[in-house]
Short mmCIF file of C-alpha atoms in Angstrom, two decimals:
data_model
loop_
_atom_site.label_atom_id
_atom_site.label_comp_id
_atom_site.label_asym_id
_atom_site.label_seq_id
_atom_site.Cartn_x
_atom_site.Cartn_y
_atom_site.Cartn_z
CA MET A 102 -18.74 14.62 -17.58
CA LEU A 103 -15.14 13.77 -18.42
CA PRO A 104 -14.38 11.74 -21.56
CA THR A 105 -13.11 8.18 -21.15
CA PRO A 106 -9.44 7.72 -22.08
CA LYS A 107 -8.73 5.63 -25.17
CA LYS A 108 -4.91 5.24 -25.04
CA TYR A 109 -2.24 4.50 -22.45
CA PHE A 110 1.42 3.63 -21.97
CA VAL A 111 3.53 2.34 -19.11
CA THR A 112 6.64 4.15 -17.98
CA ALA A 113 9.19 4.15 -15.17
CA ALA A 114 12.24 6.25 -14.40
CA SER A 115 14.46 7.34 -11.54
CA ALA A 116 16.51 10.44 -10.91
CA GLU A 117 18.41 12.51 -8.39
CA GLY A 118 17.55 16.07 -7.36
CA LYS A 119 18.60 18.76 -4.90
CA SER A 120 15.29 18.36 -3.01
CA PHE A 121 12.54 15.76 -2.72
CA LEU A 122 10.37 17.73 -5.15
CA THR A 123 13.07 18.22 -7.78
CA ALA A 124 14.04 14.53 -7.57
CA PHE A 125 10.37 13.70 -8.23
CA ASP A 126 10.20 16.25 -11.07
CA ASN A 127 13.40 14.91 -12.66
CA ALA A 128 12.00 11.37 -12.55
CA LEU A 129 8.78 12.63 -14.19
CA LEU A 130 10.83 14.24 -16.96
CA LYS A 131 12.80 11.03 -17.58
CA ALA A 132 9.50 9.10 -17.67
CA ARG A 133 8.13 11.44 -20.40
CA ILE A 134 5.42 12.90 -18.16
CA GLY A 135 7.20 15.89 -16.63
CA ASN A 136 5.58 18.61 -18.75
CA VAL A 137 1.96 17.66 -18.10
CA ASN A 138 -0.36 18.00 -15.10
CA LEU A 139 -1.03 14.61 -13.56
CA LEU A 140 -4.51 13.84 -12.28
CA ARG A 141 -4.00 10.88 -9.97
CA VAL A 142 -6.54 8.16 -10.64
CA SER A 143 -7.24 4.79 -9.12
CA SER A 144 -6.66 1.57 -10.88
CA ILE A 145 -9.08 0.75 -13.68
CA LEU A 146 -8.09 0.72 -17.36
CA PRO A 147 -11.21 1.57 -19.42
CA PRO A 148 -12.54 -1.10 -21.80
CA GLY A 149 -11.02 -0.96 -25.29
CA THR A 150 -8.13 1.30 -24.27
CA GLN A 151 -5.24 0.86 -26.71
CA TYR A 152 -1.59 0.50 -25.68
CA ASP A 153 0.48 3.23 -27.39
CA PRO A 154 4.13 3.16 -26.21
CA GLY A 155 5.08 6.13 -28.42
CA LEU A 156 2.25 8.36 -27.22
CA VAL A 157 3.28 12.03 -26.98
CA LEU A 158 1.30 14.07 -24.47
CA PRO A 159 0.68 17.77 -25.21
CA PRO A 160 2.54 20.01 -22.72
CA GLY A 161 0.32 21.39 -19.98
CA SER A 162 -2.43 18.80 -20.51
CA LEU A 163 -4.45 17.37 -17.65
CA VAL A 164 -3.51 13.68 -17.79
CA PRO A 165 -5.28 10.97 -15.76
CA THR A 166 -2.42 8.87 -14.38
CA ALA A 167 -2.07 5.94 -12.01
CA TYR A 168 1.38 6.14 -10.43
CA GLY A 169 3.56 5.12 -7.55
CA TYR A 170 6.79 6.71 -6.38
CA ILE A 171 9.27 6.82 -3.54
CA VAL A 172 11.78 9.52 -2.62
CA SER A 173 14.74 8.93 -0.31
CA ASP A 174 17.61 10.97 1.10
CA VAL A 175 19.49 7.97 2.52
CA PRO A 176 22.72 7.59 0.52
CA GLY A 177 23.24 4.03 -0.70
CA GLU A 178 19.61 3.01 -0.18
CA THR A 179 17.98 1.07 -3.02
CA ILE A 180 14.48 2.23 -3.96
CA SER A 181 12.18 0.93 -6.68
CA ALA A 182 8.84 1.68 -8.31
CA CYS A 183 6.72 -0.48 -10.57
CA VAL A 184 3.36 -0.42 -12.35
CA GLY A 185 1.49 -3.28 -13.92
CA VAL A 186 -1.50 -3.26 -16.23
CA GLY A 187 -3.59 -6.41 -16.24
CA ILE A 188 -5.42 -6.80 -19.52
CA SER A 189 -8.57 -8.85 -20.05
CA GLU A 190 -9.80 -10.27 -23.34
CA ASP A 191 -13.02 -8.30 -23.61
CA THR A 192 -13.60 -5.89 -20.73
CA PHE A 193 -11.78 -3.37 -18.55
CA GLY A 194 -8.28 -3.83 -17.16
CA VAL A 195 -6.70 -3.27 -13.76
CA ILE A 196 -3.68 -1.10 -12.96
CA MET A 197 -1.53 -1.68 -9.89
CA GLU A 198 1.25 0.55 -8.52
CA PHE A 199 4.04 -0.24 -6.08
CA SER A 200 7.02 1.59 -4.61
CA GLY A 201 9.37 0.65 -1.82
CA LYS A 202 12.85 0.11 -0.42
CA CYS A 203 13.61 -2.99 -2.44
CA SER A 204 15.04 -4.26 -5.73
CA LYS A 205 13.37 -3.86 -9.10
CA GLU A 206 12.81 -7.64 -9.17
CA GLU A 207 11.00 -7.57 -5.82
CA ALA A 208 8.81 -4.68 -7.02
CA GLU A 209 7.93 -6.57 -10.22
CA LYS A 210 7.05 -9.72 -8.27
CA ASN A 211 4.77 -7.68 -5.99
CA ILE A 212 3.04 -6.08 -8.98
CA GLU A 213 2.51 -9.39 -10.75
CA ASN A 214 0.94 -10.87 -7.60
CA MET A 215 -1.23 -7.78 -7.08
CA VAL A 216 -2.55 -7.85 -10.67
CA LYS A 217 -3.31 -11.57 -10.45
CA GLU A 218 -5.13 -11.06 -7.13
CA ALA A 219 -7.17 -8.15 -8.53
CA PHE A 220 -8.31 -10.28 -11.47
CA ALA A 221 -9.08 -13.28 -9.26
CA THR A 222 -11.09 -11.11 -6.87
CA ARG A 223 -13.16 -9.80 -9.80
CA GLY A 224 -13.58 -13.28 -11.29
CA MET A 225 -11.94 -12.11 -14.52
CA GLU A 226 -9.55 -13.94 -16.82
CA LEU A 227 -6.11 -12.32 -17.13
CA LYS A 228 -4.85 -12.25 -20.72
CA GLU A 229 -1.63 -10.23 -20.36
CA ILE A 230 0.36 -8.03 -17.95
CA LYS A 231 2.36 -5.01 -19.09
CA ILE A 232 4.98 -3.91 -16.55
CA ALA A 233 7.30 -0.91 -16.21
CA SER A 234 9.77 -0.67 -13.33
CA THR A 235 12.86 1.12 -12.16
CA GLU A 236 15.48 0.72 -9.42
CA HIS A 237 17.62 3.52 -8.04
CA LYS A 238 20.57 3.62 -5.66
CA VAL A 239 20.35 6.94 -3.83
CA GLU A 240 23.34 9.26 -4.08
CA LYS A 241 21.94 12.28 -2.15
CA ILE A 242 18.20 12.60 -2.87
CA GLY A 243 16.67 10.12 -5.28
CA CYS A 244 13.25 9.26 -6.64
CA ALA A 245 11.92 6.11 -8.31
CA LEU A 246 8.63 6.52 -10.17
CA ALA A 247 6.40 4.28 -12.29
CA ALA A 248 3.22 5.41 -14.03
CA VAL A 249 0.41 4.59 -16.42
CA PRO A 250 -0.71 7.79 -18.18
CA LEU A 251 -4.11 7.61 -19.88
CA TRP A 252 -5.06 9.74 -22.88
CA TYR A 253 -7.91 10.51 -25.24
#
């Protein structure tokens, strides 16, 4: 059985690269999660998980992460990625991810609506939303990424 994460942070970054994969990797590095192995998870923040914006992840670690990203090779195109963490008063939280060909503001609005819907669907009271987002205008090959890494 895997342990339940106890800490998290929200992050977003964008970058260019010479290929789709290196653009993605460069965005990961700028987001402070480029030297770990991401284990993609769905969207539940465990109960009692503490927000730690200065969290440093050990290189090479297996890190449960909810993330969204978009890569484009269309010069001049605007791409964005956003994550939102909905926090309840006394139980688990909900994480939502979004990426698309839109502005940062549009991405944030989508995330806010998604978090509110997730809480309403569950019949839970939303106490707070933490958001991280980025917008990128593609030069050659660009990536916009937003993530919520979870840690022990």
